[in-house]
XYZ file of C-alpha atoms in Angstrom:
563
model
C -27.548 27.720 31.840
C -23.766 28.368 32.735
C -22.077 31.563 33.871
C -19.243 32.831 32.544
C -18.632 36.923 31.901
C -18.875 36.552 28.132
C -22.105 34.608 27.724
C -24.693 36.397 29.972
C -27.649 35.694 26.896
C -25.995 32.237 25.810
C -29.274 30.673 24.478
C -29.137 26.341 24.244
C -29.417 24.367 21.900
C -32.348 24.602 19.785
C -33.617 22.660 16.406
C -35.147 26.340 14.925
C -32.140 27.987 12.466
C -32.800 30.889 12.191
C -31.905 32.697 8.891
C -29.291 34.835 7.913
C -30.594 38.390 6.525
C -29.661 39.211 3.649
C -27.867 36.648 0.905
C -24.544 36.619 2.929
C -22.464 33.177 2.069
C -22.924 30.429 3.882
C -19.285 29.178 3.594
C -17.608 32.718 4.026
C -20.082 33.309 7.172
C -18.155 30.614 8.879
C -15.098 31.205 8.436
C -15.736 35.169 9.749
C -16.968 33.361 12.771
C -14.333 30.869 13.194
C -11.510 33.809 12.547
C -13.026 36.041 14.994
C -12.740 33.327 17.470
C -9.323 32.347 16.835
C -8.094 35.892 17.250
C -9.472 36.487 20.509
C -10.468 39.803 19.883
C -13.708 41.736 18.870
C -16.950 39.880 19.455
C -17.578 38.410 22.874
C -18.062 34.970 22.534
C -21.762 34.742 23.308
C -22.326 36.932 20.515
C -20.133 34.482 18.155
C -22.408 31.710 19.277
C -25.296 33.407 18.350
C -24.210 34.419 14.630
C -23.362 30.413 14.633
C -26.780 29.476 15.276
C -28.224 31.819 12.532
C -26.417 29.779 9.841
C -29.296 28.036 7.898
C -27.060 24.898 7.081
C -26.312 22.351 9.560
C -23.216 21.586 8.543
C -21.614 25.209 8.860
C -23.673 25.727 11.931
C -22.326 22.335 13.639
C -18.811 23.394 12.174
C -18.949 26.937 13.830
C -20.299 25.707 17.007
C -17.588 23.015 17.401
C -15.018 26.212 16.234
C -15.929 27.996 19.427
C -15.308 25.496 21.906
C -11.780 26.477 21.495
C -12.182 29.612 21.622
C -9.709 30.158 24.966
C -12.201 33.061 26.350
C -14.637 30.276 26.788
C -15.054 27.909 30.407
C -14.557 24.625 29.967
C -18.450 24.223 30.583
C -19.356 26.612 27.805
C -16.523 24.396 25.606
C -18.222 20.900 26.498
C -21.972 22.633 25.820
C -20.595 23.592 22.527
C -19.279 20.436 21.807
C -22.993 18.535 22.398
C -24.729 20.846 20.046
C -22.690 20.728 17.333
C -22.390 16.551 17.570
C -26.440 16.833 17.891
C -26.316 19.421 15.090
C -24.868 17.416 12.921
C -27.975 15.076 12.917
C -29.966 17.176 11.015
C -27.410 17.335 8.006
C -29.722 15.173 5.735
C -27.000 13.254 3.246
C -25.115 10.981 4.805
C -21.634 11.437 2.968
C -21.737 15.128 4.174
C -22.869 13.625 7.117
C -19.786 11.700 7.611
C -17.401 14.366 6.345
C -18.591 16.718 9.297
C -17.830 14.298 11.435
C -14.451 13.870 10.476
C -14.129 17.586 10.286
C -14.575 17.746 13.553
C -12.329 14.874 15.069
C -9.422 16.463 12.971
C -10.117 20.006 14.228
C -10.409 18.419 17.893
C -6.809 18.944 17.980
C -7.568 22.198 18.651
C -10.078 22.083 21.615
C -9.069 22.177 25.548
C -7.513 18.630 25.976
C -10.094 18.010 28.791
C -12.922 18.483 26.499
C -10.924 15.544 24.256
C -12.988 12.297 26.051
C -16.179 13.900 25.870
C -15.714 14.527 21.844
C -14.415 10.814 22.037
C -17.924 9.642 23.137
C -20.387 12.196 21.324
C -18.764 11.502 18.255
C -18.394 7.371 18.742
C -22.232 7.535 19.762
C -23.289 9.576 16.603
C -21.202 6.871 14.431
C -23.112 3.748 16.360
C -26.202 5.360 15.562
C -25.255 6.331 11.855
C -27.149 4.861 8.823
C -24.934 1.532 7.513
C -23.454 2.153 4.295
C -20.950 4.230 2.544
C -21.415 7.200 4.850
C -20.693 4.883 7.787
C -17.740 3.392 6.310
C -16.295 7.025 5.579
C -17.275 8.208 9.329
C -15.540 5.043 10.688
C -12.685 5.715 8.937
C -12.718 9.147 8.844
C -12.501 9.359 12.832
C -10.652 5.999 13.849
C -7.197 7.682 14.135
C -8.505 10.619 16.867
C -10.801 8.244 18.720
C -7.697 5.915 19.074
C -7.277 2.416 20.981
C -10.015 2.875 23.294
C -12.993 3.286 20.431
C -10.732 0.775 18.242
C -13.135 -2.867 19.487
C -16.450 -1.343 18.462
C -15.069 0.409 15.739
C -14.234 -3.137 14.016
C -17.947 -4.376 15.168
C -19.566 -1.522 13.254
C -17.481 -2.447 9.806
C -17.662 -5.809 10.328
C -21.667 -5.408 9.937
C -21.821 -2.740 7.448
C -23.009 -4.998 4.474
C -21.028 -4.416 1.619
C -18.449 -1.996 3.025
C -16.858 -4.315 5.011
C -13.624 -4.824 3.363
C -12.611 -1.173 2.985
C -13.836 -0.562 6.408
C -12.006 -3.192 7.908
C -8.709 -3.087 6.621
C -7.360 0.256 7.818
C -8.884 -0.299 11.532
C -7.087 -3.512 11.558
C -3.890 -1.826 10.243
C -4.283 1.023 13.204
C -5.386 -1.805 15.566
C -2.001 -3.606 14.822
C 0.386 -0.828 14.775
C -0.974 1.172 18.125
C -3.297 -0.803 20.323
C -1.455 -4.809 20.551
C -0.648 -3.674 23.989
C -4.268 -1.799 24.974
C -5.205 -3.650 27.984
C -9.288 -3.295 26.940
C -8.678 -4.905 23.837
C -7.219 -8.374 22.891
C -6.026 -9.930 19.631
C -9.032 -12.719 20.752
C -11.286 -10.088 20.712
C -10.700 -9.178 17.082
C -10.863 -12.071 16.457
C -13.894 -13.099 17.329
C -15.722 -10.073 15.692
C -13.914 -11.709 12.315
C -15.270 -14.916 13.270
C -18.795 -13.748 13.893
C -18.643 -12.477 10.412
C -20.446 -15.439 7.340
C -18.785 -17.529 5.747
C -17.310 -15.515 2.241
C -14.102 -15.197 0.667
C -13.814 -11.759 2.041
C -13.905 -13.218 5.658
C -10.684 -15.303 4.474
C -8.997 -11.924 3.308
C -9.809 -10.068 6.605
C -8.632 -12.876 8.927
C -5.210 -12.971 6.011
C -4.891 -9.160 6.009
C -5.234 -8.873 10.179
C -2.080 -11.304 9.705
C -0.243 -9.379 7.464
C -0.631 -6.233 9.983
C 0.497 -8.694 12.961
C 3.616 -9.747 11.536
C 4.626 -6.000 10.535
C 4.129 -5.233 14.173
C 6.366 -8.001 15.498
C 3.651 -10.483 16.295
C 5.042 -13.664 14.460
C 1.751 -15.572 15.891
C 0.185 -18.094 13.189
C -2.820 -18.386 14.880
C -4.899 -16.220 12.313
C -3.146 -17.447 9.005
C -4.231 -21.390 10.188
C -7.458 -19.471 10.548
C -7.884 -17.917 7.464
C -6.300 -21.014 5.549
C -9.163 -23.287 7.619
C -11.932 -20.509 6.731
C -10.573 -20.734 3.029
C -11.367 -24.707 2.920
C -14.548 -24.559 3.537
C -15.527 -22.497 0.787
C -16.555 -23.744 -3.190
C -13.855 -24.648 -5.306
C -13.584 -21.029 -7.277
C -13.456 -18.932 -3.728
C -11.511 -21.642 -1.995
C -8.575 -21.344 -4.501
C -8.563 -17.740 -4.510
C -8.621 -17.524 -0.734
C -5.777 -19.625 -0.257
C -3.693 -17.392 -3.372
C -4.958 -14.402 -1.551
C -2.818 -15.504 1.294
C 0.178 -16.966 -0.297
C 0.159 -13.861 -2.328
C 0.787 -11.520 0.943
C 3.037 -14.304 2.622
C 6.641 -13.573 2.932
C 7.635 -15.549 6.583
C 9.175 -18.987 5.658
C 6.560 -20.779 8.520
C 4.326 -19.001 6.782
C 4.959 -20.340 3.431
C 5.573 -23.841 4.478
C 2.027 -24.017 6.400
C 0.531 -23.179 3.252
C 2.648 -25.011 1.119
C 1.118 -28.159 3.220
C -2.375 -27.028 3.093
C -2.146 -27.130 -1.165
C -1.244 -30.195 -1.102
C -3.967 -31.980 0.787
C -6.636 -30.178 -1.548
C -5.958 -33.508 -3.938
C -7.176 -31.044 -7.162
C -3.862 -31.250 -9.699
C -5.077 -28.504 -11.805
C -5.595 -25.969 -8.769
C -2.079 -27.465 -6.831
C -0.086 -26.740 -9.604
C -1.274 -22.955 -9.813
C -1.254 -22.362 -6.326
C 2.313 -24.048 -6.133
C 3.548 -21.580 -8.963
C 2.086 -18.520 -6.842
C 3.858 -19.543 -3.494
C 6.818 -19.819 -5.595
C 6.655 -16.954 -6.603
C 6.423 -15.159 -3.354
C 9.083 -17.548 -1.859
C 11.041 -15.942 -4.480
C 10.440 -12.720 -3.909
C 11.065 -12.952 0.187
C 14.596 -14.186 -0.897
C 14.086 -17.999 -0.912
C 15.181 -19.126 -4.001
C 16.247 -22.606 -3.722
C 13.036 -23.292 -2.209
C 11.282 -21.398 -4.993
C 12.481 -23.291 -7.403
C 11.172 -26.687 -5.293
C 8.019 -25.060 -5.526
C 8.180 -24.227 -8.982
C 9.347 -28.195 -9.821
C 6.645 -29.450 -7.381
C 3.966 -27.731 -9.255
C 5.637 -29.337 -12.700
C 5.581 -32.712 -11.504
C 1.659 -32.093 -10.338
C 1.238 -31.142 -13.769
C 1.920 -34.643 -15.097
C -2.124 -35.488 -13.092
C -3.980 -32.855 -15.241
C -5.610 -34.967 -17.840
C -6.782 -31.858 -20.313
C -3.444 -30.904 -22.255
C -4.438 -27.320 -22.643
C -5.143 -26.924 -19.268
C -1.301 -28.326 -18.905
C -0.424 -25.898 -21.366
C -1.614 -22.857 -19.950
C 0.009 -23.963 -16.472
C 3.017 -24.542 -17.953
C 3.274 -21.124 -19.146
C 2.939 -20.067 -15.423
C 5.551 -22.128 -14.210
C 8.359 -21.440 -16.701
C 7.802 -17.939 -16.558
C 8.967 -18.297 -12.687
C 11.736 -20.446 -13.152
C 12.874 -18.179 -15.834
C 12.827 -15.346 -13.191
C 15.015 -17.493 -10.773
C 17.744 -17.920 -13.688
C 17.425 -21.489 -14.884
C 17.107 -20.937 -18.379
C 17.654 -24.750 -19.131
C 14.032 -25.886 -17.327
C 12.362 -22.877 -18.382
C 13.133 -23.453 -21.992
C 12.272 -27.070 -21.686
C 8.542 -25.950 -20.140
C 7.863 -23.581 -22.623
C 8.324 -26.478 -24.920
C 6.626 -29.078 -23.208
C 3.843 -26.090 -23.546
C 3.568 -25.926 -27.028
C 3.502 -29.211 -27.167
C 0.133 -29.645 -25.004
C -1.259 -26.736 -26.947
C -1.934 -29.107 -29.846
C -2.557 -26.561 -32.225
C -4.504 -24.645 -30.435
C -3.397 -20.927 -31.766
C -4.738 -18.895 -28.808
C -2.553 -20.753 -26.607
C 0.270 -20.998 -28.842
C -0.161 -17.178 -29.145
C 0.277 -17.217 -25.074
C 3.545 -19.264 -25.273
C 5.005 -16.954 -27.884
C 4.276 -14.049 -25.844
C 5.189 -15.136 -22.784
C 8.604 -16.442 -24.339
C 9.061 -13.276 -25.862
C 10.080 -14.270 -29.651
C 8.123 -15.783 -32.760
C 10.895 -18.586 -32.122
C 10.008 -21.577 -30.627
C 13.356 -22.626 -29.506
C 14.646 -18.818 -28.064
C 13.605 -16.782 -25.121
C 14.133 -13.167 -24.793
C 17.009 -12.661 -22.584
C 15.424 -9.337 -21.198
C 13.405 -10.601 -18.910
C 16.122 -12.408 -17.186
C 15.550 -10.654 -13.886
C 19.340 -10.270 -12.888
C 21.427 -10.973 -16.288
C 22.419 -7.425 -17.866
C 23.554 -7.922 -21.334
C 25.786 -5.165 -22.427
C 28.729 -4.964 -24.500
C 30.145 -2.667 -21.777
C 30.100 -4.682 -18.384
C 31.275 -1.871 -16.274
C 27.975 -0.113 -17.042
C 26.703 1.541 -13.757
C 22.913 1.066 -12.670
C 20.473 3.506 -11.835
C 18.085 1.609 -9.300
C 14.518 2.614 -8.837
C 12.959 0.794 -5.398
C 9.152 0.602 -5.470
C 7.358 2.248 -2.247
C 3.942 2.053 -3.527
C 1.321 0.173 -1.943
C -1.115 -2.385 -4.407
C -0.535 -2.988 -7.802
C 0.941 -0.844 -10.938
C 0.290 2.664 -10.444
C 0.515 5.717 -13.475
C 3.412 6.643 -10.681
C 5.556 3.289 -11.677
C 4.244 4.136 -15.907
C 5.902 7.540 -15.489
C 9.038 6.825 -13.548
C 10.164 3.818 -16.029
C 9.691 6.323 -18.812
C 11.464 9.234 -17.349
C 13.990 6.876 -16.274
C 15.282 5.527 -19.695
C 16.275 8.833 -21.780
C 18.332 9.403 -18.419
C 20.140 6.112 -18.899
C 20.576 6.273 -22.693
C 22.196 9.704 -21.814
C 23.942 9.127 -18.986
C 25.557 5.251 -20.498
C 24.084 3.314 -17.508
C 21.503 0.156 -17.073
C 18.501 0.797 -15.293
C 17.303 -2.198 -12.739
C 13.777 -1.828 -10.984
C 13.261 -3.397 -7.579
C 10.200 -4.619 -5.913
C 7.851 -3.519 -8.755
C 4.196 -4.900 -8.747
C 4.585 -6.170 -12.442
C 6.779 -8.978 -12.724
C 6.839 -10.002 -16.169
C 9.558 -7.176 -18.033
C 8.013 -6.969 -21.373
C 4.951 -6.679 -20.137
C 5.613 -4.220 -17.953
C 7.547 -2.553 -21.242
C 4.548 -3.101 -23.089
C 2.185 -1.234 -20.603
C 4.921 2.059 -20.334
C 5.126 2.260 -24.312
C 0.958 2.620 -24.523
C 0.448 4.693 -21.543
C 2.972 7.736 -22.394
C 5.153 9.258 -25.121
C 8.197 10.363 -22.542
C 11.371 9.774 -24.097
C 10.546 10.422 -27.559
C 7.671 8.286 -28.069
C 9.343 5.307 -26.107
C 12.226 5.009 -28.195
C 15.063 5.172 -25.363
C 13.049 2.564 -23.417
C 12.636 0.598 -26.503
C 16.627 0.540 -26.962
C 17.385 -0.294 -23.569
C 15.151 -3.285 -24.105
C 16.488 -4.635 -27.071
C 20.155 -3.892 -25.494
C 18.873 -6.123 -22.665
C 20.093 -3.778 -20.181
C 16.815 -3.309 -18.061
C 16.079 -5.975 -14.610
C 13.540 -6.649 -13.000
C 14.296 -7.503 -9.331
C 11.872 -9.439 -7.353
C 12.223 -7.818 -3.385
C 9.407 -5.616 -1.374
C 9.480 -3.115 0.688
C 9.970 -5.618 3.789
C 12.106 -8.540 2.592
C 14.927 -6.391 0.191
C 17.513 -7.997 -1.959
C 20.028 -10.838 -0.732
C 23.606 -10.333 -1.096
C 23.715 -12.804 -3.517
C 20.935 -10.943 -5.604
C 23.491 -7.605 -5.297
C 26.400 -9.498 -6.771
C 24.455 -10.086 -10.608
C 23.167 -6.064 -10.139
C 26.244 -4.166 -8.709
C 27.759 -2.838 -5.789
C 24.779 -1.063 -3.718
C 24.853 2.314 -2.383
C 20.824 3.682 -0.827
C 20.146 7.415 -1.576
C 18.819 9.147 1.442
C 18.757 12.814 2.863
C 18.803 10.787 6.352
C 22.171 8.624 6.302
C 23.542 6.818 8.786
C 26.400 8.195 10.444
C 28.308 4.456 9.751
C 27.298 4.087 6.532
C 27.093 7.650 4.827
C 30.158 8.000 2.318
C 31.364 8.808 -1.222
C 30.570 7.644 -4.508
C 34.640 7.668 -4.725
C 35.426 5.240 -2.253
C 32.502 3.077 -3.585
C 33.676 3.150 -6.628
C 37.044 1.719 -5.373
C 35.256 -0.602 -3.332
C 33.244 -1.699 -6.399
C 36.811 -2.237 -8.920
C 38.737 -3.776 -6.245
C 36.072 -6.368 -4.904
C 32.588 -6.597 -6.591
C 32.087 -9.479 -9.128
C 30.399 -6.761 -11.357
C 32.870 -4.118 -10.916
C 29.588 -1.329 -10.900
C 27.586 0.618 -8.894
C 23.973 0.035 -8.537
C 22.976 3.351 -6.803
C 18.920 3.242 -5.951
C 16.248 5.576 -5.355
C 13.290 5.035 -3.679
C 9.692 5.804 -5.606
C 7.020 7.969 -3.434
C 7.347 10.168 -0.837
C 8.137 7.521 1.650
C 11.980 7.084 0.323
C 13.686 3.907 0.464
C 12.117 1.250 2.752
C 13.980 0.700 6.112
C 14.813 -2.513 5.096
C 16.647 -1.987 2.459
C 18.496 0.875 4.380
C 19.208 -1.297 7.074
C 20.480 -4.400 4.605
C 22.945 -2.479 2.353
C 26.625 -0.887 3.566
C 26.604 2.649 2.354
C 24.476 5.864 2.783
C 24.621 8.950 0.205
C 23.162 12.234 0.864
C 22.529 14.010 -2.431
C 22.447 17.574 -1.365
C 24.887 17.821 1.194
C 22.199 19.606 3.384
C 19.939 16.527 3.867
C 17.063 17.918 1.918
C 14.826 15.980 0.263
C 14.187 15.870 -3.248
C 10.974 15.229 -5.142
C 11.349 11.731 -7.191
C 12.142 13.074 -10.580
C 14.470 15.775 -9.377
C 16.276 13.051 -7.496
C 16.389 11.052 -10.358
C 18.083 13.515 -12.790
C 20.763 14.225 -10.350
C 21.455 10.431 -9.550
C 22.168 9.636 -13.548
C 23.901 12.715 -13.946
C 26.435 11.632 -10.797
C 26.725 8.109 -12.033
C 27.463 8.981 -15.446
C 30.143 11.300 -14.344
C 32.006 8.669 -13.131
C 32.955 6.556 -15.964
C 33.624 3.254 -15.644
């Protein structure tokens, strides 16, 4: 027992709930309690406490408990006591996922509670979590709590997922993305450390993507360290043939760094496996591509041709081939992508299915065209001055209903409005199937049609950046002059689509504007902020605007400007 004026009958914890009379709601019962406390008024607080410990449901009682210890009438002994029962409390809530959810009710609400009763919620609620059932519920509690418990909780927070069986992937990767960003410098806590609870984990494909994805997190943070990549790539090797290969694509796929790139670049080719080289070659290509490399995408993309020729099966060649061109097609050379397509139908030998693949791939029933529109920088248009509305992908993962929607909304405004539409950093990278996917999933734009004219007008790119590596300069001279839409401009760049427009007709091959948007609530990455020369607030009173609305108004501004 404690004394403090408001609590002379405060009675301790006990297991016993009592009920409540009556058939008052659980739910509302709380949230009297908690409202009480906030106002400071009415009930004393001893009297709160005890209407708390009637509630028949653990996981209100817990909740109402843990309200209380902010309650400012209360001593910062009464507050800790509080705290311990309703961690305890929470015990006795018997499923696991509610379990967890209380739990992360409660590190959210700490916010709330006397800063000095902050550590000791810290270590009730890290000790609960420890002693928590594995599984989903775990997983959920770990995550649901990492951010409050912070750097200090952050080592055996990664243990605990590491050895949840099955949940170790999705438990993993946002602790080592918080682990990255905030704690590098914690002194208790070294990048060895992490490391070694990685290491400790068995040999699996998933191990490979942790070690990659801990990588990843490293180089946003400004660690350019290769330690973990040679890692990963080494833990990739000694898998079997199917995991091996998709460990080492897992990590070319999230490589961007040129090191990075060229260390795995060596590692495929000591595998000595054509069929696998050539694949593998066509997805670092790809990426080298993408992070702005594109002489040394299309080595890639010629390395994993010339492979090719050691791949005794022919349709095996085939299909590769496919692959390939597609990529060099991307990078502009029309010449060897035409040529591989061929070469393709020739090793299909008849084979329909894969001759099927060719033509669709190619684009057109003819064996000797490809369909300009998914040239990712060429804009075919009768009308050269045509100004581009630019839509800059912020989305994390792959294609999202988000990206399905936009591209829909997005071409009525440009059939309207006389201007070609250019999409930046989007997860699909092959145009008419991304066209394809747009026309099933919605009827915007009457049925598809507007999107379906822009595509046969070829006035639609596809323009391979992210949100980290954004488009070269020389990428911006085949798409137009750029000018980033943001309620937050910088002073030096913010101006006028007028003097752009000047800008654009006096020195840009193009003689256009290419004025882009960014997808998501995040905006426009930095990068791309950072990379281009001009700023343009929308409103004029820095407000932003939700995607669509933003959209609207861009079109309508470009199209006012003729050309």
């Amino acid at each position: 027992m404690f004394d403090h004026p408001d609590i002379e009958t405060y009675i301790p914890p006990s297991l016993d709930y009592r009920p409540m009379s009556g058939k008052e709601h659980t739910p509302s019962k709380y949230r009297s309690i908690i409202q009480e406390s906030k106002s400071g008024k009415g009930k004393p607080v001893a009297k709160l406490v005890e209407e708390a410990r009637s509630i028949p449901d653990p996981y209100y009682q817990a909740l109402a408990l843990f309200g209380i210890s902010a309650d400012r009438r209360a001593s910062e002994d009464m507050a800790k006591t509080l705290i311990k029962d309703s961690v305890m409390i929470s015990n006795k809530e018997p499923r696991s996922w509610r379990r967890a959810e209380l739990l992360t009710t409660m590190c959210k609400k700490a916010k709330n509670s006397p800063p000095s009763t902050h550590d000791l919620i810290r270590n009730e609620v890290m000790e609960n979590i420890w002693n928590f059932p594995k599984g989903k519920g775990q997983s959920d509690a770990v995550i649901g709590c990492a951010s409050f418990l912070g750097c200090p909780y952050m080592h055996g927070l990664i243990k605990l997922a590491a050895k949840n069986s099955g949940f170790e992937m999705e438990t993993c990767k946002p602790l080592l993305r918080q682990w990255a960003k905030d704690c590098l410098s914690f002194p208790n806590t070294s990048l060895d450390d992490i490391v070694k609870i990685l290491e400790a984990m068995p040999a699996s494909l998933m191990k490979v993507k942790l070690h990659g994805y801990l990588h990843i997190q490293l180089a946003r943070s400004g660690n350019e360290d290769m330690i973990v990549l040679e890692n990963a790539l080494a833990h990739a090797l000694k898998l079997l043939e199917d995991d091996r290969i998709q460990g080492i694509k897992y990590l070319a796929d999230q490589s961007s760094n040129l090191d990075e790139l060229e260390l795995i670049a060596t590692v495929i080719t000591e595998l000595g496996e054509p069929e696998n080289e050539a694949s593998l070659f066509s997805t670092l290509a790809a990426n080298a591509d993408k992070a702005g490399h594109k002489d040394l995408a299309l080595d890639w993309f010629t390395t994993g041709l010339d492979i090719l020729e050691d791949v005794q099966d022919q349709k095996t060649r085939a299909l590769a081939r496919i692959k390939l061109a597609s990529g060099i097609r991307r990078l502009g050379n029309q010449e060897l992508a035409t040529k591989t397509f061929e070469k393709a139908l020739e090793d299909a030998e008849g084979d329909e299915k894969i001759i099927a693949k060719v033509r669709k791939a190619i684009g057109t029933p003819s064996e000797d065209t490809i369909h300009q529109e998914s040239q990712p920088f060429e804009i075919i248009s009768s009308n050269v001055n045509r100004h581009v509305l630019g839509l800059y992908d912020t989305y994390e993962g792959g294609l999202k209903p988000a990206h399905i929607r936009m591209v829909a909304r997005a071409a009525p405004l440009c059939v309207a409005y006389d201007l070609d539409l250019a999409l930046f950093g989007f997860p699909e990278k092959d145009l008419p199937r991304l066209i394809k996917k747009v026309l099933n999933d919605t009827n915007i734009g009457k049925g598809g049609k507007y999107l379906k004219d822009l595509q046969k007008q070829g006035r639609i790119s596809l323009i391979s950046c992210s949100q980290q590596i954004p488009p070269t300069k020389e990428n911006w001279k085949d798409i137009g002059l750029p000018i980033a839409t943001t309620s937050k401009p910088a002073n030096n760049k913010e101006t006028c689509l007028e003097k752009v427009l000047e800008e654009a007709i006096a020195s840009h091959p193009k003689k256009h504007i290419c004025m882009i948007m960014g997808l998501g609530k995040k905006g426009l990455p930095q990068s791309l902020l950072d990379s281009v020369d001009h700023h343009m607030e929308l409103t004029g009173r820095n407000i932003a605007l939700e995607t669509s609305t933003a959209m609207g108004i861009i079109a309508q501004v470009l199209g006012s400007l003729g050309v």
